[in-house]
Coordinates of N, CA, C and O in Angstrom, one line a residue:
M171 N 33.8 -3.9 19.3 CA 33.8 -5.0 20.2 C 32.7 -6.0 19.8 O 31.6 -5.5 19.5
N172 N 33.0 -7.2 19.7 CA 32.0 -8.2 19.3 C 31.1 -8.6 20.5 O 31.4 -8.3 21.6
D173 N 30.0 -9.2 20.1 CA 29.0 -9.5 21.1 C 29.5 -10.5 22.2 O 29.1 -10.5 23.4
D174 N 30.4 -11.5 21.8 CA 30.9 -12.4 22.7 C 31.7 -11.8 23.8 O 31.6 -12.1 25.0
I175 N 32.5 -10.8 23.4 CA 33.3 -10.1 24.4 C 32.4 -9.2 25.3 O 32.6 -9.2 26.5
K176 N 31.5 -8.5 24.7 CA 30.6 -7.7 25.4 C 29.8 -8.6 26.5 O 29.6 -8.2 27.6
N177 N 29.3 -9.7 26.0 CA 28.5 -10.6 26.9 C 29.4 -11.2 28.0 O 29.0 -11.3 29.1
M178 N 30.7 -11.5 27.7 CA 31.6 -12.0 28.7 C 31.8 -10.9 29.8 O 31.8 -11.2 31.0
I179 N 32.1 -9.7 29.4 CA 32.3 -8.6 30.3 C 31.1 -8.4 31.2 O 31.1 -8.4 32.4
Q180 N 29.9 -8.3 30.5 CA 28.6 -8.1 31.3 C 28.4 -9.3 32.3 O 28.0 -9.1 33.4
N181 N 28.7 -10.5 31.8 CA 28.5 -11.7 32.7 C 29.4 -11.6 33.9 O 28.9 -11.9 35.0
E182 N 30.6 -11.2 33.8 CA 31.5 -11.1 34.9 C 31.0 -10.0 35.9 O 31.1 -10.2 37.1
I183 N 30.6 -8.9 35.3 CA 30.1 -7.8 36.2 C 28.8 -8.2 36.9 O 28.6 -7.9 38.1
D184 N 27.9 -8.9 36.2 CA 26.7 -9.3 36.8 C 26.8 -10.4 37.9 O 26.1 -10.4 38.8
N185 N 27.8 -11.3 37.7 CA 28.0 -12.4 38.6 C 29.0 -12.3 39.7 O 29.2 -13.2 40.5
N186 N 29.7 -11.1 39.8 CA 30.7 -10.9 40.8 C 30.4 -9.5 41.4 O 30.4 -8.5 40.7
E187 N 30.2 -9.5 42.7 CA 29.8 -8.2 43.4 C 31.0 -7.2 43.2 O 30.7 -6.0 43.0
V188 N 32.2 -7.7 43.3 CA 33.4 -6.8 43.1 C 34.2 -7.5 42.1 O 34.7 -8.6 42.2
C189 N 34.4 -6.7 41.0 CA 35.1 -7.3 39.8 C 36.2 -6.3 39.4 O 35.9 -5.1 39.2
L190 N 37.4 -6.8 39.2 CA 38.5 -6.0 38.8 C 39.1 -6.5 37.5 O 39.6 -7.6 37.5
F191 N 38.9 -5.7 36.5 CA 39.6 -6.0 35.2 C 41.0 -5.4 35.3 O 41.2 -4.2 35.5
M192 N 42.0 -6.3 35.2 CA 43.3 -5.9 35.5 C 44.3 -6.6 34.6 O 44.0 -7.6 33.8
K193 N 45.6 -6.1 34.6 CA 46.7 -6.8 33.9 C 47.3 -7.8 34.9 O 47.9 -7.4 35.9
G194 N 47.2 -9.1 34.5 CA 47.7 -10.1 35.4 C 46.5 -10.6 36.3 O 45.4 -10.4 36.0
T195 N 46.9 -11.2 37.4 CA 45.9 -11.8 38.4 C 46.2 -11.1 39.7 O 47.3 -10.6 40.0
P196 N 45.2 -11.3 40.7 CA 45.4 -10.7 42.0 C 46.7 -11.2 42.7 O 47.4 -10.5 43.4
D197 N 47.0 -12.5 42.4 CA 48.2 -13.1 43.0 C 49.5 -12.7 42.2 O 50.6 -12.8 42.8
A198 N 49.4 -12.4 41.0 CA 50.5 -12.0 40.2 C 50.2 -10.9 39.2 O 50.1 -11.1 38.0
P199 N 50.0 -9.7 39.8 CA 49.7 -8.5 38.9 C 50.9 -8.3 37.9 O 52.0 -8.5 38.3
Q200 N 50.5 -7.8 36.7 CA 51.6 -7.6 35.7 C 51.7 -6.1 35.4 O 52.3 -5.7 34.4
C201 N 51.2 -5.2 36.3 CA 51.4 -3.8 36.2 C 51.2 -3.2 37.5 O 50.4 -3.6 38.3
G202 N 51.9 -2.1 37.8 CA 51.9 -1.4 39.1 C 50.5 -0.9 39.5 O 50.1 -1.0 40.6
F203 N 49.8 -0.4 38.5 CA 48.4 0.1 38.7 C 47.5 -1.0 39.1 O 46.7 -0.8 40.1
S204 N 47.5 -2.1 38.4 CA 46.7 -3.2 38.7 C 47.0 -3.8 40.1 O 46.2 -4.1 40.9
M205 N 48.3 -3.8 40.4 CA 48.8 -4.3 41.7 C 48.3 -3.3 42.8 O 47.8 -3.8 43.9
A206 N 48.3 -2.0 42.6 CA 47.8 -1.1 43.6 C 46.4 -1.3 44.0 O 46.0 -1.3 45.1
V207 N 45.5 -1.4 42.9 CA 44.1 -1.6 43.2 C 43.8 -2.9 43.9 O 43.1 -3.0 44.8
S208 N 44.5 -3.9 43.4 CA 44.3 -5.3 44.0 C 44.7 -5.3 45.4 O 44.1 -5.8 46.3
N209 N 45.9 -4.6 45.7 CA 46.3 -4.5 47.1 C 45.4 -3.8 48.0 O 45.2 -4.1 49.2
M210 N 44.8 -2.7 47.5 CA 43.8 -1.9 48.3 C 42.6 -2.8 48.7 O 42.2 -2.8 49.9
L211 N 42.2 -3.6 47.7 CA 41.0 -4.5 48.0 C 41.5 -5.6 49.0 O 40.7 -6.0 49.9
K212 N 42.7 -6.1 48.9 CA 43.2 -7.1 49.8 C 43.3 -6.6 51.2 O 43.0 -7.3 52.2
I213 N 43.8 -5.4 51.3 CA 44.0 -4.7 52.7 C 42.6 -4.6 53.3 O 42.5 -4.9 54.5
L214 N 41.6 -4.3 52.6 CA 40.2 -4.2 53.1 C 39.6 -5.6 53.2 O 38.4 -5.6 53.7
E215 N 40.3 -6.6 52.8 CA 39.8 -8.0 52.8 C 38.4 -8.1 52.1 O 37.5 -8.8 52.5
V216 N 38.4 -7.5 50.9 CA 37.2 -7.6 50.1 C 37.4 -8.8 49.2 O 38.4 -9.0 48.6
K217 N 36.3 -9.6 49.1 CA 36.4 -10.7 48.2 C 36.1 -10.2 46.8 O 35.1 -9.5 46.6
F218 N 37.0 -10.4 45.8 CA 36.8 -9.8 44.5 C 37.3 -10.8 43.4 O 38.1 -11.7 43.7
K219 N 36.8 -10.6 42.2 CA 37.2 -11.4 41.1 C 38.1 -10.6 40.2 O 37.7 -9.5 39.8
G220 N 39.3 -11.1 40.0 CA 40.2 -10.4 39.1 C 40.2 -11.1 37.7 O 40.2 -12.3 37.6
I221 N 40.0 -10.3 36.7 CA 39.9 -10.8 35.3 C 41.2 -10.3 34.6 O 41.4 -9.0 34.5
N222 N 42.0 -11.2 34.1 CA 43.2 -10.8 33.5 C 43.0 -10.5 32.0 O 42.7 -11.3 31.2
V223 N 43.1 -9.2 31.7 CA 42.8 -8.7 30.3 C 44.0 -9.1 29.4 O 43.8 -9.0 28.2
L224 N 45.1 -9.5 29.9 CA 46.3 -9.8 29.1 C 46.1 -11.2 28.4 O 46.8 -11.4 27.4
E225 N 45.2 -12.0 28.9 CA 44.9 -13.3 28.2 C 44.2 -13.2 26.9 O 44.1 -14.1 26.2
N226 N 43.6 -12.0 26.7 CA 42.7 -11.9 25.5 C 42.8 -10.4 25.0 O 42.3 -9.5 25.6
Q227 N 43.4 -10.2 23.8 CA 43.5 -8.9 23.3 C 42.2 -8.2 23.0 O 42.0 -7.0 23.2
E228 N 41.2 -9.0 22.6 CA 39.8 -8.4 22.3 C 39.2 -8.0 23.7 O 38.5 -6.9 23.7
L229 N 39.4 -8.7 24.7 CA 38.9 -8.3 26.0 C 39.6 -7.0 26.5 O 39.0 -6.1 27.0
R230 N 40.9 -7.0 26.3 CA 41.7 -5.8 26.7 C 41.2 -4.6 26.1 O 41.1 -3.5 26.7
E231 N 40.9 -4.6 24.8 CA 40.4 -3.4 24.1 C 38.9 -3.3 24.4 O 38.4 -2.1 24.5
G232 N 38.2 -4.4 24.5 CA 36.7 -4.3 24.7 C 36.3 -3.7 26.0 O 35.3 -3.0 26.0
I233 N 37.0 -3.9 27.1 CA 36.7 -3.4 28.4 C 36.8 -1.8 28.3 O 36.0 -1.1 29.0
K234 N 37.7 -1.3 27.5 CA 37.8 0.1 27.4 C 36.6 0.7 26.7 O 36.1 1.8 27.0
V235 N 36.1 0.0 25.7 CA 34.9 0.5 24.9 C 33.7 0.3 25.8 O 32.9 1.2 25.9
F236 N 33.6 -0.8 26.5 CA 32.5 -1.1 27.4 C 32.2 0.0 28.4 O 31.1 0.4 28.6
S237 N 33.3 0.4 29.1 CA 33.2 1.4 30.2 C 33.4 2.8 29.7 O 33.1 3.7 30.4
D238 N 33.8 3.0 28.4 CA 34.2 4.3 27.9 C 35.3 4.9 28.8 O 35.3 6.1 29.2
W239 N 36.2 4.0 29.2 CA 37.3 4.4 30.1 C 38.6 3.9 29.4 O 38.7 2.8 29.1
P240 N 39.7 4.8 29.3 CA 40.8 4.4 28.4 C 41.9 3.5 29.1 O 42.8 3.1 28.4
T241 N 41.8 3.3 30.4 CA 42.9 2.6 31.0 C 42.4 1.4 31.8 O 41.3 1.3 32.1
I242 N 43.4 0.6 32.1 CA 43.2 -0.6 32.9 C 44.2 -0.5 34.1 O 45.3 0.0 33.9
P243 N 43.8 -0.8 35.3 CA 42.6 -1.6 35.8 C 41.3 -0.8 35.8 O 41.3 0.5 35.8
Q244 N 40.2 -1.5 35.9 CA 38.9 -1.0 36.0 C 38.2 -1.8 37.1 O 38.1 -3.0 37.0
L245 N 37.6 -1.0 38.1 CA 36.9 -1.7 39.2 C 35.4 -1.4 39.1 O 35.0 -0.3 38.8
Y246 N 34.7 -2.5 39.2 CA 33.2 -2.5 39.3 C 32.8 -3.0 40.6 O 33.3 -4.1 41.1
I247 N 31.8 -2.3 41.3 CA 31.3 -2.8 42.5 C 29.7 -2.8 42.3 O 29.1 -1.8 42.0
K248 N 29.2 -4.0 42.5 CA 27.7 -4.2 42.3 C 27.2 -3.7 41.0 O 26.3 -2.8 41.0
K249 N 27.9 -4.1 39.9 CA 27.5 -3.7 38.6 C 27.8 -2.3 38.2 O 27.4 -1.8 37.1
E250 N 28.4 -1.5 39.1 CA 28.6 -0.1 38.8 C 30.1 0.2 38.6 O 31.0 -0.2 39.4
F251 N 30.5 0.9 37.5 CA 31.9 1.2 37.3 C 32.3 2.2 38.3 O 31.7 3.3 38.4
V252 N 33.4 1.9 39.0 CA 33.9 2.9 40.0 C 35.0 3.7 39.4 O 35.0 4.9 39.6
G253 N 36.0 3.1 38.7 CA 37.1 3.9 38.2 C 38.3 3.1 38.0 O 38.3 1.9 38.2
G254 N 39.4 3.8 37.7 CA 40.7 3.2 37.5 C 41.5 3.4 38.8 O 41.0 3.8 39.8
C255 N 42.8 3.2 38.6 CA 43.8 3.3 39.8 C 43.7 4.6 40.5 O 43.6 4.6 41.7
D256 N 43.8 5.7 39.8 CA 43.9 7.0 40.5 C 42.6 7.3 41.3 O 42.7 7.8 42.4
I257 N 41.5 7.0 40.7 CA 40.2 7.2 41.4 C 40.0 6.3 42.6 O 39.7 6.8 43.7
V258 N 40.3 5.0 42.4 CA 40.2 4.1 43.5 C 41.2 4.5 44.7 O 40.8 4.4 45.8
K259 N 42.4 4.9 44.3 CA 43.4 5.3 45.3 C 42.9 6.5 46.1 O 43.0 6.5 47.3
E260 N 42.3 7.5 45.4 CA 41.8 8.6 46.1 C 40.6 8.2 47.0 O 40.5 8.7 48.2
M261 N 39.8 7.4 46.5 CA 38.6 6.9 47.3 C 39.1 6.2 48.5 O 38.5 6.3 49.6
Y262 N 40.1 5.4 48.4 CA 40.7 4.6 49.5 C 41.2 5.5 50.5 O 41.0 5.4 51.7
E263 N 42.0 6.5 50.1 CA 42.7 7.4 51.0 C 41.7 8.3 51.8 O 41.9 8.7 52.9
N264 N 40.6 8.7 51.1 CA 39.6 9.6 51.8 C 38.4 8.9 52.5 O 37.5 9.5 53.0
G265 N 38.5 7.6 52.4 CA 37.4 6.8 53.1 C 36.2 6.5 52.2 O 35.3 5.8 52.6
E266 N 36.2 7.1 51.0 CA 35.0 6.9 50.2 C 34.9 5.5 49.7 O 33.7 5.0 49.5
L267 N 36.0 4.8 49.5 CA 35.9 3.4 49.0 C 35.2 2.5 50.1 O 34.3 1.7 49.8
K268 N 35.6 2.7 51.4 CA 34.9 1.9 52.4 C 33.4 2.3 52.5 O 32.6 1.4 52.7
Q269 N 33.1 3.6 52.3 CA 31.7 4.0 52.3 C 30.9 3.4 51.2 O 29.8 2.9 51.4
T270 N 31.5 3.3 50.0 CA 30.9 2.7 48.9 C 30.6 1.2 49.1 O 29.5 0.7 48.8
L271 N 31.6 0.5 49.6 CA 31.5 -0.9 49.9 C 30.4 -1.1 51.0 O 29.5 -2.0 50.8
E272 N 30.3 -0.3 52.0 CA 29.3 -0.4 53.0 C 27.9 -0.1 52.5 O 27.0 -0.8 52.7
D273 N 27.8 1.0 51.7 CA 26.5 1.4 51.1 C 26.0 0.3 50.2 O 24.8 0.1 50.1
K274 N 26.9 -0.5 49.6 CA 26.4 -1.5 48.6 C 26.4 -2.9 49.3 O 26.1 -3.9 48.6
G275 N 26.6 -3.0 50.6 CA 26.5 -4.2 51.3 C 27.6 -5.2 51.1 O 27.3 -6.4 51.2
I276 N 28.8 -4.8 50.7 CA 29.9 -5.6 50.5 C 30.7 -5.8 51.8 O 31.0 -4.8 52.5
N277 N 31.0 -7.1 52.2 CA 31.8 -7.3 53.4 C 33.2 -6.9 53.2 O 33.8 -7.2 52.2
F278 N 33.7 -6.2 54.2 CA 35.2 -5.8 54.2 C 35.6 -5.6 55.6 O 34.8 -5.5 56.5
K279 N 36.9 -5.5 55.8 CA 37.5 -5.2 57.1 C 37.3 -3.7 57.4 O 37.8 -2.9 56.7
K280 N 36.6 -3.5 58.5 CA 36.4 -2.1 58.9 C 37.4 -1.5 59.8 O 38.2 -2.1 60.4

């Protein structure tokens, strides 16, 4: 991964409390897994930034190297990598996602 992509990823994570690297956009997801994570955040009324990895092949591959995680979507909360769809779904279902948001001071629907 080149420095431009690495810096772009780091910049998005640093400047957005909740950041979702996804296929498509929050309003028009282009994969079911990205849609699922986006919808969970929307249900909780979390303000988040969706970054469409399909717009840039280097970004699409770079985020996997950056996080050392092989799949997309990838959720970051307050600069910390949370996980992909399965992990976020499990956290959502067992209340851990709400707890994480609360612990990190992120506004959401309780």
